[in-house]
PDB file of N, CA, C and O in Angstrom:
ATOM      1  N   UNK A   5       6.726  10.795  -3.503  1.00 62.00           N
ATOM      2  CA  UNK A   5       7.272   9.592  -2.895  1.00 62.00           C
ATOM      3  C   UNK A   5       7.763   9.965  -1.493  1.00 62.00           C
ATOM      4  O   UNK A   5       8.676  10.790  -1.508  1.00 62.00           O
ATOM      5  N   UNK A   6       7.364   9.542  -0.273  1.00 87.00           N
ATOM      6  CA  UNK A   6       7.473   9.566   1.035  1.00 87.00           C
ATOM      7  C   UNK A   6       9.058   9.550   1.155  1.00 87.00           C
ATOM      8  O   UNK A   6       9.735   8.863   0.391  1.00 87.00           O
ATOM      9  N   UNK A   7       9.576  10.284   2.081  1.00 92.00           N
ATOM     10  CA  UNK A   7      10.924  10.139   2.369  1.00 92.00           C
ATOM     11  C   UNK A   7      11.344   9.184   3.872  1.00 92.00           C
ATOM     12  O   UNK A   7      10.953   9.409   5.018  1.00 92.00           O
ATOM     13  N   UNK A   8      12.119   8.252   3.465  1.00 92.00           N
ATOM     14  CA  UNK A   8      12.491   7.499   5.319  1.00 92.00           C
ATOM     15  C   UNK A   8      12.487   7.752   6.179  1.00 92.00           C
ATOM     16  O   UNK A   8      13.386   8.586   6.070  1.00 92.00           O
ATOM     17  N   UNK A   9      12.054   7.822   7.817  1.00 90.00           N
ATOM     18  CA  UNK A   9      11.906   8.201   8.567  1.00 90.00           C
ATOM     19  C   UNK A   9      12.903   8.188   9.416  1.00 90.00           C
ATOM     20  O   UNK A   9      13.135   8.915  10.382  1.00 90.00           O
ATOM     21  N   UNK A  10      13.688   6.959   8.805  1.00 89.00           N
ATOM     22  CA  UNK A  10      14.717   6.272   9.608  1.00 89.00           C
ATOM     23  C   UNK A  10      16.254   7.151   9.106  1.00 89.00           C
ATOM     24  O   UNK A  10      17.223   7.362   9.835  1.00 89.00           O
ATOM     25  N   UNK A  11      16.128   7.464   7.977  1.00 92.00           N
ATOM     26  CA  UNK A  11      17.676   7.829   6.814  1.00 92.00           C
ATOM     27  C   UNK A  11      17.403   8.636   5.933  1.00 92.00           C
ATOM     28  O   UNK A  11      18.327   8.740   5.127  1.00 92.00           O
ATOM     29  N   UNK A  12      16.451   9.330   5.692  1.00 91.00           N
ATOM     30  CA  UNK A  12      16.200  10.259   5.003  1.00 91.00           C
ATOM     31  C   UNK A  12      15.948   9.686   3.530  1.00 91.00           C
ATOM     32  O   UNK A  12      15.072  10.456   3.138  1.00 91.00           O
ATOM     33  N   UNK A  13      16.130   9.020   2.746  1.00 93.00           N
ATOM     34  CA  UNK A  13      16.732   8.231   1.482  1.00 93.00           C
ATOM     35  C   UNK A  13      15.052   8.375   0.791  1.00 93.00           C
ATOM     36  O   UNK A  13      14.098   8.352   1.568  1.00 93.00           O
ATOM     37  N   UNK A  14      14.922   8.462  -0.114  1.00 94.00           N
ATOM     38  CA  UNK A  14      13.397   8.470  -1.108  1.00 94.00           C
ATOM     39  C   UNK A  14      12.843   7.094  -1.178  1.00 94.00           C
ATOM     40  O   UNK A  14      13.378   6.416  -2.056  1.00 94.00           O
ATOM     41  N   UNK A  15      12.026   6.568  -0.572  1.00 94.00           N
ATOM     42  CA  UNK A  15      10.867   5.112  -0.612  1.00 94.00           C
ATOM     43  C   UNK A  15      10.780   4.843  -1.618  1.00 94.00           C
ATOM     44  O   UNK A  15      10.848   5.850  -2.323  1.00 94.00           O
ATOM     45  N   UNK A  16      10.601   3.602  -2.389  1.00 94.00           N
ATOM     46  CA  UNK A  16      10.301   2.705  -3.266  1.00 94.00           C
ATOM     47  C   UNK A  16       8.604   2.308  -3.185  1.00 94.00           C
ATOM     48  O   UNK A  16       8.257   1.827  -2.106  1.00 94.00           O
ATOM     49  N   UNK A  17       7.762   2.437  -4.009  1.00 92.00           N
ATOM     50  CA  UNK A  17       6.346   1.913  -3.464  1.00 92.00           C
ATOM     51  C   UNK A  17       6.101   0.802  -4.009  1.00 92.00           C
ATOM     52  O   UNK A  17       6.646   0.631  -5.099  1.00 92.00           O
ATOM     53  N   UNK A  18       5.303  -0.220  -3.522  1.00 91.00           N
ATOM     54  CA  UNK A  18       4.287  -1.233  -4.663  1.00 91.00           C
ATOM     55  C   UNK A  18       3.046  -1.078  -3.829  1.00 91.00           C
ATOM     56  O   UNK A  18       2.726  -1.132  -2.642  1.00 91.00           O
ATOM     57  N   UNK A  19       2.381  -0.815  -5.249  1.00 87.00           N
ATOM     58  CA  UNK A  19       0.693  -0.552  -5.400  1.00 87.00           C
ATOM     59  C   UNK A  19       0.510  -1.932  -5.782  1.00 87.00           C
ATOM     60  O   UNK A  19      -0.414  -1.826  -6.587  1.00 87.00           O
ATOM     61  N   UNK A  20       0.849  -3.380  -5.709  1.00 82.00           N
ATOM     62  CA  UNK A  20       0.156  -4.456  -6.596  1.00 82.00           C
ATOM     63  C   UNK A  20      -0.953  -4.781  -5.507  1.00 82.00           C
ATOM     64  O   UNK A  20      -1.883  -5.201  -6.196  1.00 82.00           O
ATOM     65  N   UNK A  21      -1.284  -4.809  -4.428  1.00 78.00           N
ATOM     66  CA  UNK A  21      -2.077  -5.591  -3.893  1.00 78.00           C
ATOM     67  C   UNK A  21      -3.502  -4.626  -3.676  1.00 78.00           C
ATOM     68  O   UNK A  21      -3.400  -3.399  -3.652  1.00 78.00           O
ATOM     69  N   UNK A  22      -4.718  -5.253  -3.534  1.00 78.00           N
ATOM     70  CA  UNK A  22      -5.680  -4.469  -3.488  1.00 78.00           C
ATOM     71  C   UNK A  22      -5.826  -3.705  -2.155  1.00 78.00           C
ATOM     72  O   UNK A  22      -6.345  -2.588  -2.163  1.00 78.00           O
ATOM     73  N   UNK A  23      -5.287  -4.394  -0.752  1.00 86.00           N
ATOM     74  CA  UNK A  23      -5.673  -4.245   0.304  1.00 86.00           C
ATOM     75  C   UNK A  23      -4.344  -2.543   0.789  1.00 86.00           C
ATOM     76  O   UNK A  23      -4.548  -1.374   1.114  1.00 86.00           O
ATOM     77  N   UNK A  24      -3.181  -3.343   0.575  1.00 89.00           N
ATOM     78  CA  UNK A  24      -2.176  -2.361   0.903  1.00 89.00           C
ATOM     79  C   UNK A  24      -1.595  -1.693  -0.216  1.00 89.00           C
ATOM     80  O   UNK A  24      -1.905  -1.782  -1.404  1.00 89.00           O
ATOM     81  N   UNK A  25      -0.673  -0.985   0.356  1.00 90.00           N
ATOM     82  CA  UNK A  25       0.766   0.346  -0.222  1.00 90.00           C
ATOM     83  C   UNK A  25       1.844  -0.016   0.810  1.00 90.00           C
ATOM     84  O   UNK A  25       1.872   0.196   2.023  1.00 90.00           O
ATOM     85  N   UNK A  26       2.817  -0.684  -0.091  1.00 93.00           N
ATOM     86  CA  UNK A  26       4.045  -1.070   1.042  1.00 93.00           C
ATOM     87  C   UNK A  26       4.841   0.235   0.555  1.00 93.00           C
ATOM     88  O   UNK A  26       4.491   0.854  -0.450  1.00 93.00           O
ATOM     89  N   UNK A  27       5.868   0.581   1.295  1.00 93.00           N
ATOM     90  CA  UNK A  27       6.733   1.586   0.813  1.00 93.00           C
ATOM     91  C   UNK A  27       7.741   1.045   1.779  1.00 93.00           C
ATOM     92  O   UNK A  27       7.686   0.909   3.001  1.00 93.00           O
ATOM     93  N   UNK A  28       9.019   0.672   0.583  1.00 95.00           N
ATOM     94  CA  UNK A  28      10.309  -0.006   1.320  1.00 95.00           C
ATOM     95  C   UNK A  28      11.505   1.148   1.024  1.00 95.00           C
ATOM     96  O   UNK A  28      11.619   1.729  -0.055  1.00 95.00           O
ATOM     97  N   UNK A  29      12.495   1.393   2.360  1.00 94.00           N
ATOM     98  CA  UNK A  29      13.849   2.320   1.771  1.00 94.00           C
ATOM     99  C   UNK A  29      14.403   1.895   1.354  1.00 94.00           C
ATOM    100  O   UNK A  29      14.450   0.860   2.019  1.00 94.00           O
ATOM    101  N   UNK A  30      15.544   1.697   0.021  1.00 92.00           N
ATOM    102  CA  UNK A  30      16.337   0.922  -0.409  1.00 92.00           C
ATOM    103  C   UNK A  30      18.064   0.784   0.318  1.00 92.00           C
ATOM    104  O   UNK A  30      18.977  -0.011   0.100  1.00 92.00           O
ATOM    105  N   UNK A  31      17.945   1.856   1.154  1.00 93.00           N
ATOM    106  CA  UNK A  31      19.322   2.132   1.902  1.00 93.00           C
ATOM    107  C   UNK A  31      19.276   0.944   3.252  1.00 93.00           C
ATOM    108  O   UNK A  31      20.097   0.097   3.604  1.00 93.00           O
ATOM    109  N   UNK A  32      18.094   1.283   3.720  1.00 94.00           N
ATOM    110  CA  UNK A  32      18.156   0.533   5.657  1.00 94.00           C
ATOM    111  C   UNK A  32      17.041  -0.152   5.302  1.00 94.00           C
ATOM    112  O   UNK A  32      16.534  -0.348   6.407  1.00 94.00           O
ATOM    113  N   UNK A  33      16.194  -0.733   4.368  1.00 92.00           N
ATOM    114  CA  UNK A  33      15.611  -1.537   4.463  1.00 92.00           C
ATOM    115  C   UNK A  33      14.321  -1.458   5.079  1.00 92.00           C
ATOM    116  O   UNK A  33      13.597  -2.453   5.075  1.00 92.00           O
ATOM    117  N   UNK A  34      13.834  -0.031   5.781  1.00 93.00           N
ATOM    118  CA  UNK A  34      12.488  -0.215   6.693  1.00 93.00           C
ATOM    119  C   UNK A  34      11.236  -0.046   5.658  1.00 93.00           C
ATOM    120  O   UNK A  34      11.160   0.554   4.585  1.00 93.00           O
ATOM    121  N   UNK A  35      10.058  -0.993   6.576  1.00 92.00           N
ATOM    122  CA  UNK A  35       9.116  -0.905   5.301  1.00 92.00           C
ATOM    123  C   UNK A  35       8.128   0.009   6.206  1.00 92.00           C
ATOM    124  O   UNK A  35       8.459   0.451   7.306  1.00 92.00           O
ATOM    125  N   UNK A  36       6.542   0.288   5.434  1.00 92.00           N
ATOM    126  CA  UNK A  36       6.148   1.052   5.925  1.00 92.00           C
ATOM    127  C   UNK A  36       4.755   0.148   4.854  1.00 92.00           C
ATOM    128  O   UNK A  36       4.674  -0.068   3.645  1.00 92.00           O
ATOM    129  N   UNK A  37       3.989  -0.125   5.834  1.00 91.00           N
ATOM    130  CA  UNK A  37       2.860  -0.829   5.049  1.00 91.00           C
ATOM    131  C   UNK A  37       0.962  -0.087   5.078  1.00 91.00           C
ATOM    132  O   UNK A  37       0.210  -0.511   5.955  1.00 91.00           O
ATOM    133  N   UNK A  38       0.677   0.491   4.521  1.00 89.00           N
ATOM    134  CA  UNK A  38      -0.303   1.662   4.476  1.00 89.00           C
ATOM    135  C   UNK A  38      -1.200   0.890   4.129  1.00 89.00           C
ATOM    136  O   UNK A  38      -1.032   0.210   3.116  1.00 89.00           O
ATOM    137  N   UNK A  39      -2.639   0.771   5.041  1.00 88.00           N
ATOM    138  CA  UNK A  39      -3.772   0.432   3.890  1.00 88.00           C
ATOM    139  C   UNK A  39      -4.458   0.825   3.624  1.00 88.00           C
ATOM    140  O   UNK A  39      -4.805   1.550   4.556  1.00 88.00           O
ATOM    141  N   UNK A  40      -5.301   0.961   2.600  1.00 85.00           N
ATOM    142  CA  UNK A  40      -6.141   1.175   1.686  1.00 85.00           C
ATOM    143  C   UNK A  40      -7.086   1.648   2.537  1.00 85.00           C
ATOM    144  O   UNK A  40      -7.395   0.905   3.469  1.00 85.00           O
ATOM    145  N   UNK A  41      -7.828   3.113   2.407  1.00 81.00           N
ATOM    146  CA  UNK A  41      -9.130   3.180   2.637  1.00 81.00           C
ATOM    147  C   UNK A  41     -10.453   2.055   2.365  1.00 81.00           C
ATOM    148  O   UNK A  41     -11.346   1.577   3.065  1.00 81.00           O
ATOM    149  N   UNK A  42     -10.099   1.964   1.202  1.00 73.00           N
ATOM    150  CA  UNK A  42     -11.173   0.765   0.349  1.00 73.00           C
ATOM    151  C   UNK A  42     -10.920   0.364  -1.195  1.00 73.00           C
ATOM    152  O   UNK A  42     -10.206   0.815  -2.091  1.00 73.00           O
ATOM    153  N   UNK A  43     -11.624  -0.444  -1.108  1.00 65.00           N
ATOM    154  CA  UNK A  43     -11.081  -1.202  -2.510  1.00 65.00           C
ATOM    155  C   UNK A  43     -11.784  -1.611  -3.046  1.00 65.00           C
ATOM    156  O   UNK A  43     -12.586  -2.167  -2.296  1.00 65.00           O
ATOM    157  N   UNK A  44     -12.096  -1.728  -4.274  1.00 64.00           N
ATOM    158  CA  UNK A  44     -13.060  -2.305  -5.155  1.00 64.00           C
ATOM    159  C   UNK A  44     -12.856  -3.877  -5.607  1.00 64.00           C
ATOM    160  O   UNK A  44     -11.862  -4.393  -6.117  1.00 64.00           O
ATOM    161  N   UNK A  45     -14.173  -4.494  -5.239  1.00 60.00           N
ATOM    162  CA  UNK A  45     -13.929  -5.833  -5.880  1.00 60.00           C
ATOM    163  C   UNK A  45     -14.346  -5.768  -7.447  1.00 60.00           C
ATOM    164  O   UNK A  45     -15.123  -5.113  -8.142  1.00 60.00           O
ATOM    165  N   UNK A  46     -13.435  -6.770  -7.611  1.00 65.00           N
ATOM    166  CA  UNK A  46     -13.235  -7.061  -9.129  1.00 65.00           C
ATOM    167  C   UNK A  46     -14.042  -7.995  -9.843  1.00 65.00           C
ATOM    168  O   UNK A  46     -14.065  -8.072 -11.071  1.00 65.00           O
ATOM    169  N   UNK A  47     -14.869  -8.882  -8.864  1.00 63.00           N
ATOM    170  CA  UNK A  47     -15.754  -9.776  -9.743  1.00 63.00           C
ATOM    171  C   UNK A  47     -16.708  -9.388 -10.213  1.00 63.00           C
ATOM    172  O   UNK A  47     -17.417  -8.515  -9.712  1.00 63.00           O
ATOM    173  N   UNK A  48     -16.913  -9.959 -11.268  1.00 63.00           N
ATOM    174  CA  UNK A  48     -18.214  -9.400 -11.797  1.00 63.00           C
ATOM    175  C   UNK A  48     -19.966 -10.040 -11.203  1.00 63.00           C
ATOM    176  O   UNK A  48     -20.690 -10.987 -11.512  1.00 63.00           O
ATOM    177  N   UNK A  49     -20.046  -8.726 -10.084  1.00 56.00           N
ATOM    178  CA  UNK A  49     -21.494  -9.561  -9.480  1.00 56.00           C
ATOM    179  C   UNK A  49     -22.479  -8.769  -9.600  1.00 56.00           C
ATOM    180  O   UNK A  49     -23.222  -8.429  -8.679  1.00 56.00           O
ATOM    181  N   UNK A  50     -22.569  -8.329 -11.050  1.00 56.00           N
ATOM    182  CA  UNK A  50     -23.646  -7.418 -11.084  1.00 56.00           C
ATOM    183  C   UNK A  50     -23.404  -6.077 -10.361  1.00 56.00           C
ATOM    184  O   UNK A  50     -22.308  -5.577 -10.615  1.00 56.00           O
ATOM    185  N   UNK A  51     -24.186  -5.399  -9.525  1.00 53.00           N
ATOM    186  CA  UNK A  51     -24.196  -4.180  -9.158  1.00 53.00           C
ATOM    187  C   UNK A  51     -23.331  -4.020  -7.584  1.00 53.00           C
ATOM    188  O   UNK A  51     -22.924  -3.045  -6.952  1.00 53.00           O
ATOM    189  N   UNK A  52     -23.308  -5.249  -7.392  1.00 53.00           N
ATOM    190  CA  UNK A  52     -22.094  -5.525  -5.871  1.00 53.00           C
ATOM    191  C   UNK A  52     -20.605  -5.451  -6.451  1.00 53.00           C
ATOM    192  O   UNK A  52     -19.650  -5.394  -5.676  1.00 53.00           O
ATOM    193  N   UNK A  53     -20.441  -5.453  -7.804  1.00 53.00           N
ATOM    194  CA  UNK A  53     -19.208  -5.421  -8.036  1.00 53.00           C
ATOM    195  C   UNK A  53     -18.288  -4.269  -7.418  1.00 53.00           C
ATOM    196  O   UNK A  53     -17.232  -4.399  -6.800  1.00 53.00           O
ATOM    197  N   UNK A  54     -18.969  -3.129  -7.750  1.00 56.00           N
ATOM    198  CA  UNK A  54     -18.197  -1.502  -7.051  1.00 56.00           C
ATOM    199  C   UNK A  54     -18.165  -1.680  -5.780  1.00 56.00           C
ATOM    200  O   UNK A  54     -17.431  -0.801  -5.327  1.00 56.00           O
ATOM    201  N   UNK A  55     -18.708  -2.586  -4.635  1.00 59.00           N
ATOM    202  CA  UNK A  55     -19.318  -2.524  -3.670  1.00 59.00           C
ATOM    203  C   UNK A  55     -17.752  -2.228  -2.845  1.00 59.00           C
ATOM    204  O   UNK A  55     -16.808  -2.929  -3.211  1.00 59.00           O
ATOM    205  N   UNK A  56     -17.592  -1.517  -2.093  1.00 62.00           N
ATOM    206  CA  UNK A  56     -16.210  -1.470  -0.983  1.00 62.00           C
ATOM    207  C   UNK A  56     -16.315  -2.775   0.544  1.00 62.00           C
ATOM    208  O   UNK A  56     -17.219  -2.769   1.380  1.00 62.00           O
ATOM    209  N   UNK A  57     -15.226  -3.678   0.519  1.00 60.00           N
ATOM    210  CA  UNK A  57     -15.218  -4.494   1.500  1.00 60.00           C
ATOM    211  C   UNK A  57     -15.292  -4.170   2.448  1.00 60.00           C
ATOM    212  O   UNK A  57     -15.099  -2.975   2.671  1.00 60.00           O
ATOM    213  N   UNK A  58     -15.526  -4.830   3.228  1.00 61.00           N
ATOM    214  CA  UNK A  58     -15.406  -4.703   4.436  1.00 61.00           C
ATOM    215  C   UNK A  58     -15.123  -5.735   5.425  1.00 61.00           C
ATOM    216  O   UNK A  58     -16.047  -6.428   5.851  1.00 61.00           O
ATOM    217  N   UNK A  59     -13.550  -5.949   5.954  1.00 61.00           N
ATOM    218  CA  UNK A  59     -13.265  -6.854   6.423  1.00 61.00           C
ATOM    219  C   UNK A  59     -12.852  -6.751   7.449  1.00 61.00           C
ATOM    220  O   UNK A  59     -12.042  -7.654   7.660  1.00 61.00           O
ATOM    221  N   UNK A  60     -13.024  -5.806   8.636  1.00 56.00           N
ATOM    222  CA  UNK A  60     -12.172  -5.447   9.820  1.00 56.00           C
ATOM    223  C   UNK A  60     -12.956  -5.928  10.797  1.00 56.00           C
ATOM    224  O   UNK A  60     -12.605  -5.832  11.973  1.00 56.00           O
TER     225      UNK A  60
END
């Protein structure tokens, strides 16, 4: 777990979203929002399902 940059204090993470990794300090509040190399879609489209997005 990443340590604050700001206060030293140990980050909190959420993994829920496909795109990002937020990591919030619970002391000062700074977030730190990381994204994803790539991500797998989830629908089922046959052999495009594994396929990695590409949205930039």
């Amino acid at each position: 777990m990443p340590q604050c940059s700001n206060c030293g204090e140990r980050m909190s993470r959420n993994d829920e979203t496909t795109k990002l990794t937020e990591y919030v300090c619970a002391r000062c509040h700074r977030t730190e929002i990381v994204r994803k190399p790539a991500y797998r879609v989830t629908a089922s489209a046959g052999a495009d399902a594994a396929a990695v997005a590409d949205d930039d």
